[in-house]
Tab-separated table of C-alpha atoms in Angstrom:
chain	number	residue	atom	x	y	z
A	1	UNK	CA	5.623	-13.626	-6.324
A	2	UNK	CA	4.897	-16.043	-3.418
A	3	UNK	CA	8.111	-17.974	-4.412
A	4	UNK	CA	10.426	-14.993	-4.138
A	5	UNK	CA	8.531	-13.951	-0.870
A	6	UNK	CA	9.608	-17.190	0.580
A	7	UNK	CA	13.325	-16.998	-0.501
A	8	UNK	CA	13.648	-13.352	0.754
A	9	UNK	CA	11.953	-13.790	4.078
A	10	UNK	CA	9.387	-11.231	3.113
A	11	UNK	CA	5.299	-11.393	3.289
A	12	UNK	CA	3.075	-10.860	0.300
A	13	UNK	CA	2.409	-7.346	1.220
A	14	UNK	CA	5.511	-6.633	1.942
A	15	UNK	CA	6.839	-7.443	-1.485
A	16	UNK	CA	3.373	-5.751	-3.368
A	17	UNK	CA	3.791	-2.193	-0.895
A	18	UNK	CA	7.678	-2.473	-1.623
A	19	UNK	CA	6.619	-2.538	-5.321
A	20	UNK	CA	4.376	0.707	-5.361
A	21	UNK	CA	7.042	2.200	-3.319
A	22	UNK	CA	9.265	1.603	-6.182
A	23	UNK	CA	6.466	2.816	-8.783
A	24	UNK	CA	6.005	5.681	-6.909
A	25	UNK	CA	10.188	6.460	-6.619
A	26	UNK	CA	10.225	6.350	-10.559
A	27	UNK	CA	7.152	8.127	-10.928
A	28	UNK	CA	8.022	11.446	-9.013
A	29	UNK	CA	12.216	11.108	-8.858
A	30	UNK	CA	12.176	11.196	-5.189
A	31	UNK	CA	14.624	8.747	-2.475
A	32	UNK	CA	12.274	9.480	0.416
A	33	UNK	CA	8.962	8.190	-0.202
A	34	UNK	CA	6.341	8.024	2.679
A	35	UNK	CA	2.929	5.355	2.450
A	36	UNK	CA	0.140	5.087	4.461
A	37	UNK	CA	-1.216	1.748	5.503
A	38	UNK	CA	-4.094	0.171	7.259
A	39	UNK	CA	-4.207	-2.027	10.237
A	40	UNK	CA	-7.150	-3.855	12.440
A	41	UNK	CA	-5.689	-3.210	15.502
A	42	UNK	CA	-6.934	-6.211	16.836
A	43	UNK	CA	-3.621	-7.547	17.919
A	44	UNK	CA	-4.480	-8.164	21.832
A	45	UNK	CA	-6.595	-10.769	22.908
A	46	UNK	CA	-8.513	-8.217	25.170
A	47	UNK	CA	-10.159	-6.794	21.824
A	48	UNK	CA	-11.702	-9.825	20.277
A	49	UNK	CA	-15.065	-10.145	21.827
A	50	UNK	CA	-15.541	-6.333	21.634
A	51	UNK	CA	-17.502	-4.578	18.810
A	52	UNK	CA	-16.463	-1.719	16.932
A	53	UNK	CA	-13.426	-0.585	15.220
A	54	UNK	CA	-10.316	-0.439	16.426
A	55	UNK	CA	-8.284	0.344	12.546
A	56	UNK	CA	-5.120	2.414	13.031
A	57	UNK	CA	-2.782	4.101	10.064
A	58	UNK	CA	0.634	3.548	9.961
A	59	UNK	CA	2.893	5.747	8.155
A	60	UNK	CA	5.894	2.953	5.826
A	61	UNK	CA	8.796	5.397	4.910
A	62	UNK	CA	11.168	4.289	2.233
A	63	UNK	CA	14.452	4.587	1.214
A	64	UNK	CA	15.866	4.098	-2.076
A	65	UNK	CA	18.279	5.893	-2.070
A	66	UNK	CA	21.393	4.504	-4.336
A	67	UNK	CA	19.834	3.049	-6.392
A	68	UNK	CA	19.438	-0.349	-5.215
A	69	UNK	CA	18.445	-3.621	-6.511
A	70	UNK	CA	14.699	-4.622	-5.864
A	71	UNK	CA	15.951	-7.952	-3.482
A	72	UNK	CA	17.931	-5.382	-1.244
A	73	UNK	CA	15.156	-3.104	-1.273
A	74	UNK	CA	13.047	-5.986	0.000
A	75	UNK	CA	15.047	-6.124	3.328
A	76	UNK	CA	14.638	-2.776	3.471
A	77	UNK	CA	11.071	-2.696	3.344
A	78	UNK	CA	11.123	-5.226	5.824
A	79	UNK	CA	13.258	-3.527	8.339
A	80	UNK	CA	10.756	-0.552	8.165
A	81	UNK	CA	7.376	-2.450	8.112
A	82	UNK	CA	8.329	-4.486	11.534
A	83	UNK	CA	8.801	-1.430	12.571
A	84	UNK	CA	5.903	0.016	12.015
A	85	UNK	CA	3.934	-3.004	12.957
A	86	UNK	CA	5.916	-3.421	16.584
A	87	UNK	CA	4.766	0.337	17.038
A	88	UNK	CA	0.657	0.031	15.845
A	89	UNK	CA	-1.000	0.876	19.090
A	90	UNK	CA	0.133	4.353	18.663
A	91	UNK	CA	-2.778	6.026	17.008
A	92	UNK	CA	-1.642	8.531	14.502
A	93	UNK	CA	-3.232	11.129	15.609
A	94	UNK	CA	-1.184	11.186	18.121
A	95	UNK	CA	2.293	10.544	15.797
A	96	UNK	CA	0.945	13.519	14.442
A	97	UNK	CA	0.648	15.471	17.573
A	98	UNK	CA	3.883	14.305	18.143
A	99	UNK	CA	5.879	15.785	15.279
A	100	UNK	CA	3.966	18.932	14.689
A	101	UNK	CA	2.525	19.958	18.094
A	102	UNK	CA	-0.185	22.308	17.557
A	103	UNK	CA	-1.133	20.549	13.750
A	104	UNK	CA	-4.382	18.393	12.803
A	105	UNK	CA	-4.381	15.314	10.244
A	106	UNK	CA	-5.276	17.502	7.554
A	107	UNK	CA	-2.517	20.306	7.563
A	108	UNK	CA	0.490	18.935	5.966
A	109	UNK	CA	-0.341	15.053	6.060
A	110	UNK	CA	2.587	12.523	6.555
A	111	UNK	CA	1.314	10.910	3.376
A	112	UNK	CA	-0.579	11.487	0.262
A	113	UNK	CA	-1.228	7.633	-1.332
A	114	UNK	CA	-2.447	4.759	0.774
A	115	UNK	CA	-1.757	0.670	0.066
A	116	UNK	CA	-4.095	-1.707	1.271
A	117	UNK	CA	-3.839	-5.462	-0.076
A	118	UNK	CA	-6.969	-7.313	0.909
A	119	UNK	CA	-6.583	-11.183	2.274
A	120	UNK	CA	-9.163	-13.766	0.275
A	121	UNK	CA	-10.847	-14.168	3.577
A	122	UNK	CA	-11.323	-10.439	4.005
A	123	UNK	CA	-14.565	-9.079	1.947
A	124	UNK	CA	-15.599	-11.650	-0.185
A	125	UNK	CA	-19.364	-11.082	0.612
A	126	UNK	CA	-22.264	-11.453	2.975
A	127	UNK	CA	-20.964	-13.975	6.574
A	128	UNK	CA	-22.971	-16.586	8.274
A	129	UNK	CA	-24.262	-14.861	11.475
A	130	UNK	CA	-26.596	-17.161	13.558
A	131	UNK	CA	-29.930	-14.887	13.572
A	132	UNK	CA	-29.151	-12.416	11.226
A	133	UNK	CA	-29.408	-11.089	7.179
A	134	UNK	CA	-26.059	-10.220	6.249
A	135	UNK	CA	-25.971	-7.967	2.942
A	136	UNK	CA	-22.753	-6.473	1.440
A	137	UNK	CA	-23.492	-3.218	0.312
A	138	UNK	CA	-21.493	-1.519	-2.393
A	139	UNK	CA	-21.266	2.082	-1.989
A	140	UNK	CA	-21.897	4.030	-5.607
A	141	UNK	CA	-17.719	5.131	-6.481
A	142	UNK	CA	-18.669	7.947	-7.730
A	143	UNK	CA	-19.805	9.482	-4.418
A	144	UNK	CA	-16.900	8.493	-3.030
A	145	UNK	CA	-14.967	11.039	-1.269
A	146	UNK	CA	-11.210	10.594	-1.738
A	147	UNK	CA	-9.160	11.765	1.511
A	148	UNK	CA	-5.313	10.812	-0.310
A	149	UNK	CA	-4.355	11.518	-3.777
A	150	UNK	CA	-4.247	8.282	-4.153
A	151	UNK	CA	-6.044	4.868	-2.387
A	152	UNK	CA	-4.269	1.269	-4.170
A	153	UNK	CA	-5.806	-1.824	-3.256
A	154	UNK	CA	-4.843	-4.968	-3.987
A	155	UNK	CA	-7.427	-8.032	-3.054
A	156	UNK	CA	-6.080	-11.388	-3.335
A	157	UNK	CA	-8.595	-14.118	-4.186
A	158	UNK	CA	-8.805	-17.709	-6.694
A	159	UNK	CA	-4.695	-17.351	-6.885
A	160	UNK	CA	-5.085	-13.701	-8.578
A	161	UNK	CA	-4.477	-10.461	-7.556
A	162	UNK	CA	-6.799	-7.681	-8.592
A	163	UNK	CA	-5.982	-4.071	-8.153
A	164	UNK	CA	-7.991	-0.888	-7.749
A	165	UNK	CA	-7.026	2.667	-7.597
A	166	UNK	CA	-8.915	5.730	-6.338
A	167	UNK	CA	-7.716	9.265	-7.315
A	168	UNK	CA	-8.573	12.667	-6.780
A	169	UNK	CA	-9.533	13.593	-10.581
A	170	UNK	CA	-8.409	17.420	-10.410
A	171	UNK	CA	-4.667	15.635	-9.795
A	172	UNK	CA	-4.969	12.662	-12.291
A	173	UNK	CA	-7.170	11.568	-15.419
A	174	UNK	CA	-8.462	7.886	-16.260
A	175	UNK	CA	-5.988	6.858	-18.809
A	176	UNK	CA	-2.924	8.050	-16.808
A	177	UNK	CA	-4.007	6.140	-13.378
A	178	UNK	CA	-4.783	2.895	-15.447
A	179	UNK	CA	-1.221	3.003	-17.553
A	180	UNK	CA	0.338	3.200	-14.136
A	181	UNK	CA	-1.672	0.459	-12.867
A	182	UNK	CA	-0.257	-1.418	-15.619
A	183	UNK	CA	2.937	-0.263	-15.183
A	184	UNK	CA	2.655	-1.528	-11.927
A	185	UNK	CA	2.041	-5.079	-13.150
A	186	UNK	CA	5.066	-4.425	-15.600
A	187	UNK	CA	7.212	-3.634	-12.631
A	188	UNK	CA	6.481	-7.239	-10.683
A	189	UNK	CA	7.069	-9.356	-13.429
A	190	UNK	CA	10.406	-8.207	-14.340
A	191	UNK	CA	11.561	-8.011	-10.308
A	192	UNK	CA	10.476	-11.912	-10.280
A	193	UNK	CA	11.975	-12.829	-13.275
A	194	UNK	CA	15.423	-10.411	-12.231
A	195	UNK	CA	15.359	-9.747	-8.556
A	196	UNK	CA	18.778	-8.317	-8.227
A	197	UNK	CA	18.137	-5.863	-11.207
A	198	UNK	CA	18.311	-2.351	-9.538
A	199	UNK	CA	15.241	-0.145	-9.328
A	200	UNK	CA	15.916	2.054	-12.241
A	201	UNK	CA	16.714	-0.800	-14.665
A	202	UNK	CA	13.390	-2.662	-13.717
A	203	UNK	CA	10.649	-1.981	-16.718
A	204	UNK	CA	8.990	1.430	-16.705
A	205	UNK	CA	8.016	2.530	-20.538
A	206	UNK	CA	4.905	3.714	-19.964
A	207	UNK	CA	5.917	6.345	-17.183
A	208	UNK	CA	9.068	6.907	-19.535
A	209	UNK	CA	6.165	7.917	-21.987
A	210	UNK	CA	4.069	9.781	-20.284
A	211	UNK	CA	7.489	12.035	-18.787
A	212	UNK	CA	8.528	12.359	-22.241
């Protein structure tokens, strides 16, 4: 993955959201597909010695329309995500505001599914704080309340990638959210291996399955 990143001029999370973008193009038949992505917001030197949070959401929208082959869809997730990124003071409440004047975040969202891909420096457990007890807490999963249909992280760590999904269960069940995530895995292999394969010839049984 890493290799092809490097010849297409593309991060890792670039090529991994471009991938789910793809997934989800297959999975529900539609060219315009919208994502919903994390940032620190930490980008000016102003905010470093400041506590608190300063996370944004940034909306990715994708094309794939005709059909193209996973390397040009690359640059076209690239295009759009330095977009976004030259654009990630703008809170989104106030994108929101912007395109429906009068709306709130939860009446007719921009997005449904978030993508998140965790660096191996980012949560790997309790930090050395002169003074202080550090403890990672886990919160218990099943009290989690899920805002989006769907949550995808990735976390990269030891030279692996590991990937979660949350789901809303009145939307999804178990054994369709972990066929997609392998599905998913399916999908990257074959787009290393063939990177100028188009989207719809890149390997998909199991959604093929479950449509059928």
């Amino acid at each position: 993955l890493k290799e092809l990143c490097r010849t297409e001029g593309v991060t890792l999370f670039m090529m991994l959201v471009g991938a789910f973008e793809a997934l989800l193009h297959r999975w529900s038949g539609q060219d315009d597909v919208t994502v919903g992505i994390p940032v620190a917001g930490r980008n000016w030197v102003e905010t470093e010695p400041l506590i608190g949070s300063f996370a944004n959401t940034l909306v990715l929208r994708a094309d794939l329309s005709g059909d193209p082959s996973f390397r040009n869809f690359l640059a076209r997730v690239r295009e759009v995500t330095l977009g976004a990124y030259a654009h990630q003071q703008t809170p989104y409440s106030k994108v929101i505001e912007a395109l429906r004047p009068g709306g709130t975040l939860k009446r007719k969202p921009l997005f449904r599914v978030m993508f998140d891909l965790i660096q191996a420096n980012e949560g790997e457990g309790a930090q050395e704080l002169p003074g202080l007890q550090v403890q990672v807490v886990q919160p218990d999963t099943d009290e989690l309340i899920v805002g989006n249909d769907l949550t995808f992280a990735i976390q990269e760590t030891d030279g692996r990638l590991l990937a979660t999904m949350r789901y809303k269960k009145e939307l999804f069940d178990a054994d369709t959210i972990a066929q997609t995530l392998e599905e998913f895995g399916s999908l990257l292999e074959h787009a290393v291996r063939e990177p100028d394969a188009r989207l719809s010839e890149l390997a998909f049984s199991t959604l093929q399955t479950l449509a059928a």
